[in-house]
Every structure is written in structure tokens, then in C-alpha cells.
Amino acid sequence: MTAALHAKTPAPGGALAVETVGMTMRFGGFTALDDVSIRIAPGTLHALLGENGAGKSTLVKCMMGFYHASSGQLMVAGREAPVADPRQAHALGLGMVYQHFTLVPSLTAAENLVISREDAPRVIDWRRETAALEEFMARMPFRVPLGQPVSALAAGEKQKLEILKQLYLGRRFLILDEPTSVLTPDEADEVLGHVKALCSAGEITVLMITHKFREVTAFADDVSVLRRGRLVGQGRVADLSHARMAAMMMGEATLPAPAARHGTPGEVVLAVEGAVAPDRSGLKEISVDDLKVRAGEIVGIAGISGNGQMEFMEMLTGQRALISGGMQVNGTPYHATRGEQRRLAIRTLPEEPLRNACAPRMSVAENIAFRSFDAKGAGGKGAPSSFWLNRRQMRKRGEALVAGFKVRTTSVDAPIAALSGGNVQRAVLARELSGDVDLLIISNPCFGLDFAAVSEIRTRIMAARNAGTAVLLMSEDLDEILELSDRVLVMSEGRIVYEVPAAEADIPTLGSHMGGHHMGGHA
Amino acid sequence: MAEQSVTMAPGTGGRRTEWLAPLARRAEGVVLPVAALIAGFALFALFLLMLGKSPVDFYELVYKAGFGTAFSWQNTLSRAAPLLFAALCVALPARLGLVVIGGEGAIVLGGTATGALGVCLAGTPGVVGLPLMALGGALTGALWIGAVGALRHYRGVNETIASLLMAYIGIALMNFLVEGPLRDPASLNKPSTAPLPRSLQVGDIPGMDVHWGLIVALVCCVLTWVLIERTSWGFAARIAGGNVRAAQVQGLPVGRLIVGFTALGGAFAGLAGFYEVAAVQGSANASLAAGYGYTGILIAFLARQNPLAIIPVAILLAGFEASSGLVQRRMDLPDATILVLKAVVFVVILVSDTLYGRFRLFSPERWRTR
């Protein structure tokens, strides 16, 4: 079952065998990593799968010496290797390529390579270094132009240079953290092809964190799956189907029971038709052809982070201009202006509320008043606007909502940044859910919150649905989607690729769509 | 500045906290700038000692020349008017999170527009002509700084750099106009626009040697405070300044707020130019570029961008300016000495900005966790 079949006799100085034994990491009372033992045979490409928060980053940080594991060991080349800091990991030949580039854009590839060396001389003899670099490049199976500034390189070239840098530094075991997240599919295939070839040649061993099943199948030899800090599955890629991997990742037996609900969906409230907008990188497009949310239903959009959910949220909240298509609410065009939001009673809960929905240095009462400060009364549906602020009313309303939503704060005059994450989210929820709400747009509402806050916030969302609010819920937490939604949609690579009534959803199918495998998902 | 940890035991009892907490929150915005100001004075005293001059004599002289007599008060107050306007031009955009430091350009061009309009309106009675000239000056300033806001919001151009560079363009434009198309042939040594007729000049406040601009500037400060603190527009601007993403999600018209507030700030700077021409110089010329715009930056930062706090701070700084001549003569110090003092204070103020929220004393939410 394990990778023993792939074991090759390592060439001297070649690929390293690395193994974690009972690796455990606790942060206070929280166990981020629970007794994880993974053996990575020399010369193999080993994929590490898992949802957000499954413990992948924690594991590799322990291996690289960024964290000190609470218990467990790291074995390198069959010997116990204590790694106190990244420097020691480097000395052992362990290296890591991060999700985002760590090259200096204004320097050339050659300069980047030379300065990355720990023993880089004070005065650099460029003629000698260039000769050495060219000789190094000649030995490599793939090349990057040495003389160009890194900023002039395409993303794929930069990623190749990151890998070359690790080889140049003599690293023989590489951890790649989602190495293709910033690459186009073609670039991804090329880079991973080279990585795979280096492994097969016995030059390096690779542990690759990824979300993409396609890449696992095409390039990896073995796979390990983490879920909630535990190693829940392992095996040879050749023996595993996508459905099987998805099931391991999501945990097959734990389909959460949908929360209690009543009432049936009513009229269409939100309709998105052919809406297209550029994504973060500007290279790809987010395109939502047809999405409808009805009164009294929760439509959940599942997906692995970085597949366009953030951009779609920005489209819905007027932060990202559409190239074509449009949105309608109650049959009239919607552009997310304040007037429309008030008239149509539309509310929003963006993810990371302190960063996206609050002014951190303004007080709790002021933050709670964001919906109502410019309206007479409580700023309910269609309230007339008001030029003057009513500060006494603002404070009184703040105090009432703080009490009603159990926001824990010393005073409503405290800056909202002084509150804990759960209490910031409660304050924002108090603001967005007070009064009539016809449409509620939510993104990752429970990110980073403790258990009590999570269940309370979900209860409030469900209560809004039961009261007839149309809810669009985007979340990377599949459990949350399945618990709350009436219908589940999957977003992948900027598109809605799958839709299913929540009652009929099954995790392997969802998982394989989330993993970017839309055609053969049912195979 | 050296005090690292202010430890005091504020009452943790419920009732005492209740009235102490709001007081403590407000105190931070007063105590830190005042402390920074004092620290700046102390540093400057070291500088004077290095030059072999007595700091005591210096500060005494500044006090006498700026605030010692009725005459020096009038001198100070007449310099305060343009400084109040210039500081508003910094404080208004600052509430939206924009650091605009090019008010000088709007002052200069507002003054030039005033001078040009004065030539066109010669012969009209003051009741008609003066408001038109004021409007012209304010509009010119509004367009100039409003453009900075528009560049920022719609094209992503850094407003600090843009406004600073545009100030140089504005000064060059003013020089070109008063030396070229708008030049009064009779102005030989100092190229100027034609002198304004008596009827188109702003007079003095009765019983004082200070022009009406001071009163208008004070009223503008109060109205700006009301706008920011008591109206929904000001609140919306504070949301946008506090977190532009949150403002967008709330559907607030961020672009209009930015352009509107920067334009209003520019209008105030334009008014400073109007009063410099219509009340002080009598014509537009190179004296318009007297650096009021730059002193305004210091004032606004010292006042924590609060329009009411701008009033005392501007008067203090006007006193410094008023004293510079006397300091030069009596202490045999160069004219630029006051500039050094302003620079030292400014640097200390910027450093003090990093200290907000550091002291438990001022954050009631941390009192209990001791």
C-alpha cells in the first residue's frame, strides 16, 4: 500500500527519504496535527491533500522547523533529525517553495540565485558566479533565462526559477505549497512535469500540497490525506479514484445533518445572468451564467478557495465591475448602490468582517450604525434618508443590538478592533440582520470562530431563511454548506460547474467537482 | 517621548469606569499631540544650544512677538487666516484616508483667479464683485485639489505625490500668468496683476487690524467640524477613510465622497488665496507662494485632522511666523530658524502617531486585563 514499491537506491547526494513519525502539534487546547506519520520514499512525488484547516500547513511548518512539534519526530534519510529552525532544515537538505513568489522582482534570475545563498560573498565576482551558474543550468533539465529581471518572467518561469533556486541551494527534499495556484493550467503542467522528471531521475523527493485532484493523478506517485489534523488516508495514486480521494478529504461518514428548517422557497429574489468579470490576476475570467436565489431558501456555493468565490462576492457587492451580463433583484437591475440596498433590503456579510465590513478604529456603536446612520429611524426597508446624524439614537441602538446579539464589549464606545473575532462577527451580524432583510449575501461567516460562535451564527442565518430571506452563502467549509443550504452549487475555476439539491448531495461527487474534475466526476 | 509604559491604576470599579472611560478615550488625542509639541520644543532647544543661543531667550521672544501685546496678537491673527484654510485643505481629505500635501498650489491659483477676476470686474460694486471673486478663487482651488482626489480614485494615482507635484505646476502657472497675460504693465519690479480697486478689497474687522478672512476661516472650521462629526455625509466619509472596502460593501458612493471632500478642501485653500489677494496684497503676485500650504500640513497633523483643534494650533503657528522677523533681528539667527523649529515639531508629530493605542491608560477596554 505504501510507497515502498517506488523506493530506488538513492544516488549519493540525490533524493532524500523523509518521514514524519507521530507528528503532533497543539496550540493551547487545539490540536492542529494529531499523530501524523507519513513516509515519503526517495525520488517520489508525494501529494498532500486536505481541506482548508486540515493541518497541511502545520505539518510542513513542523517539518521545516518553523514550528516545534509538541511531539513526534522527523526522520531524514532514515535517521532522526531534530529541526529546531529552518536553518537546520536547510542544512539537512530540506527546502520549501511557497505559494507566492519569494524572488526579488527587480533583480535578475542570476542575482536572485546568488543572493539566496547563505554563504553569498560580500563582494561578488560576477564573472565567476555567472560561469558557475551557467554550468549549473546546463545540468538542469529545464532552464530559465539568467540575465533577465525576474519581473519580466512569466509566472511559470518564476515558479521554475523558485524550484531551480532550491536545487542550486543543494536541497534534496522539496515541499511545494500549492505550486500551481498562480499558474495557468498549461504552465502548471509544464512545471509539474519537470518536477516529476527530477523525482524520477532520483535528484529530489517532493512533498506537494495541493487541492487539485487532476494534478495528483497526473504527477504524484503517492498521496496522503489530512482531515482535521489527522491522517485519514494514504496510498498509491494509481490505486485511487478521484471519488475515493474526495471521500477521504471530506470524510465520508460525516455528512452533516441539515439544520431544521421550515417553509418552502418563494419568488426569485436574486438572479445573476451571464455576469462576467476579470479575476484577481486579470488573466482569467469569472463567469456566472445563471444563478437564482429564491425567497426562503439558502443557496450554498461550495468550492476550494481561490476558485473565484472572492471575486464573485466582490461582483455581488459592487466592488468589481462586470464586463458583461448583469444582476437583478426582484426583477429590477441591481448595481449594489446604497439606495438599491436600502430599497430592496439587501444585506451583506463579507468574510473576515474586521477587514471587509468594519472601520476598525471607529466605535462599536458607529460600526453597528453603518446601515442606518443616513436614514430616519432604524434605517429599515425604504427608510427616508437623513442629512443629520442622530448620535444619541445611534448609541442607544448600538447598546440595544449589542445586548440583543450578545456582543461582548466593555462599552459601545470601544473601537471595534478591540473586540474578539467572534464578537466582531456578532456586531456585524447585528447590523446586517436587524430589520427586514430580503436578500442576504454571505461569505465564509464562521472563518476562524470558536464553536459557540459558529453555532449561534448559523442559527441566525437559518432563522433569517425561515423568515423568508433569500440567502446566498459562499463557503469553503463544505460541512457548513451542507448543514445550511437548500441547494448546493459548486464553483470551480471561476464557474458554477455543478448544482444539486442539498438532500441529494453526496460528498464524493461534490468533492470531485470542487477538485476541478467536471467531466469524469461520476466515473 | 521616552516614557515607555504609562502605568496608572484607573478605577476598575464599574461606576468610575463609566465616566472615566470616555474621558480617557478623548484624552489620548489631546495628550499625545501636546506631549509631542513639548518634545519638539525641547529638541529645538538643544539645536539652539548647539548654536550657542539661549532657548529661554528664544521662546520668550517668540512669545512676546507672537502673543505678548495687542499689536502682536493682531499680527498673529492676520497670519492665522490663510493657515486655517490651508489646514482644512489637509484635514478634510485626511478624514477619507488621503494625505494631500499640495494645498499651496490651490492657494496660489485661487489667488491668481481672484486677481484676474478683479481685473474683469473692475467697476462693479463690492457687494457683487467680491462674492464673485471669492467664488472664483474657491472654485479654482476646488478643481485643483478635486482633480487630485479624482486621479486617486479613478486612476489610482498616489494623492500625496500628485498633490505635491501639482503644487509646483500651480506655482509655475501663477508665475507664467502674472508675468505674462495677466501682468499689469505698471508693475515693474514685482510682476503683478493690476491692483484691485478699493471697492473690491476686503476690509478689516472693525476695531482690529485683521481682515475679515479670519472670521470666515473660523466659521469654516466650525462648519467643517459639523459636517464631519454631525452629518451623514461626514460619517460616510469617515467610514470610507476607516476602511474603503467596508464603505463599498455598504454601497456608499466612495468616488463621489473622495472627489467631494478633496474639492471642498481645495475650495478652502482657494479662499485662502482669495483673502491673500483681496485683503492683503491687493493684487496677485509671487508673494502668494508664501508657504502657507505647507505650514497647513503641520497644523492639520498637530490638530489630528480635527477642524476645531485646527483653530488653536493655527494661531500658535501663526504666532511663530509672526515672530520670525524679530527673532532674526534680536537674536542674530537666520530667517530659516523658525522653519527648523517647524520641521522638528513635524517630525516629532509624525513619530508620535505611532504611539496611539500603545498606552493602556487611554484604552479602557484594556484596564481590566491588568
mmCIF file of N, CA, C and O in Angstrom, chain B residues 8 68 139 160 201 204 264 270 290 294 322 349 370:
data_model
loop_
_atom_site.group_PDB
_atom_site.id
_atom_site.type_symbol
_atom_site.label_atom_id
_atom_site.label_comp_id
_atom_site.label_asym_id
_atom_site.label_seq_id
_atom_site.Cartn_x
_atom_site.Cartn_y
_atom_site.Cartn_z
ATOM 1 N N MET B 8 -0.792 53.382 35.360
ATOM 2 C CA MET B 8 -1.568 54.079 36.351
ATOM 3 C C MET B 8 -2.695 53.121 36.661
ATOM 4 O O MET B 8 -3.083 52.328 35.829
ATOM 5 N N GLY B 68 2.532 88.622 22.900
ATOM 6 C CA GLY B 68 2.804 89.464 24.053
ATOM 7 C C GLY B 68 1.939 90.700 24.158
ATOM 8 O O GLY B 68 1.533 91.095 25.241
ATOM 9 N N LEU B 139 -13.582 78.035 -6.379
ATOM 10 C CA LEU B 139 -13.803 77.043 -7.440
ATOM 11 C C LEU B 139 -12.483 76.575 -8.041
ATOM 12 O O LEU B 139 -12.298 75.378 -8.300
ATOM 13 N N THR B 160 -0.675 61.900 -2.512
ATOM 14 C CA THR B 160 0.354 62.701 -1.857
ATOM 15 C C THR B 160 1.329 63.258 -2.892
ATOM 16 O O THR B 160 1.602 64.459 -2.952
ATOM 17 N N GLN B 201 -11.706 95.388 -2.471
ATOM 18 C CA GLN B 201 -10.797 94.882 -1.442
ATOM 19 C C GLN B 201 -11.579 94.559 -0.170
ATOM 20 O O GLN B 201 -12.558 95.214 0.150
ATOM 21 N N ASP B 204 -11.069 95.409 7.083
ATOM 22 C CA ASP B 204 -10.690 94.832 8.361
ATOM 23 C C ASP B 204 -11.901 94.655 9.271
ATOM 24 O O ASP B 204 -12.918 95.338 9.101
ATOM 25 N N LEU B 264 -13.775 70.175 -1.651
ATOM 26 C CA LEU B 264 -14.124 71.132 -0.593
ATOM 27 C C LEU B 264 -12.853 71.643 0.092
ATOM 28 O O LEU B 264 -12.705 72.851 0.343
ATOM 29 N N GLY B 270 -8.397 77.656 -1.875
ATOM 30 C CA GLY B 270 -8.649 78.728 -2.835
ATOM 31 C C GLY B 270 -9.089 80.003 -2.139
ATOM 32 O O GLY B 270 -8.689 81.115 -2.512
ATOM 33 N N ALA B 290 3.718 81.782 -0.291
ATOM 34 C CA ALA B 290 4.440 82.128 0.932
ATOM 35 C C ALA B 290 4.630 80.918 1.830
ATOM 36 O O ALA B 290 5.137 81.044 2.937
ATOM 37 N N TYR B 294 2.142 74.677 3.120
ATOM 38 C CA TYR B 294 2.982 73.683 3.781
ATOM 39 C C TYR B 294 2.829 73.759 5.300
ATOM 40 O O TYR B 294 2.790 72.736 5.986
ATOM 41 N N ALA B 322 4.837 85.043 12.921
ATOM 42 C CA ALA B 322 4.868 86.474 13.187
ATOM 43 C C ALA B 322 6.163 86.867 13.893
ATOM 44 O O ALA B 322 6.644 87.991 13.745
ATOM 45 N N ILE B 349 5.812 64.983 15.621
ATOM 46 C CA ILE B 349 4.380 64.680 15.496
ATOM 47 C C ILE B 349 4.176 63.379 14.719
ATOM 48 O O ILE B 349 3.370 62.525 15.082
ATOM 49 N N ARG B 370 -5.417 43.994 33.369
ATOM 50 C CA ARG B 370 -4.134 44.150 34.046
ATOM 51 C C ARG B 370 -3.836 42.996 34.989
ATOM 52 O O ARG B 370 -4.673 42.573 35.730
#
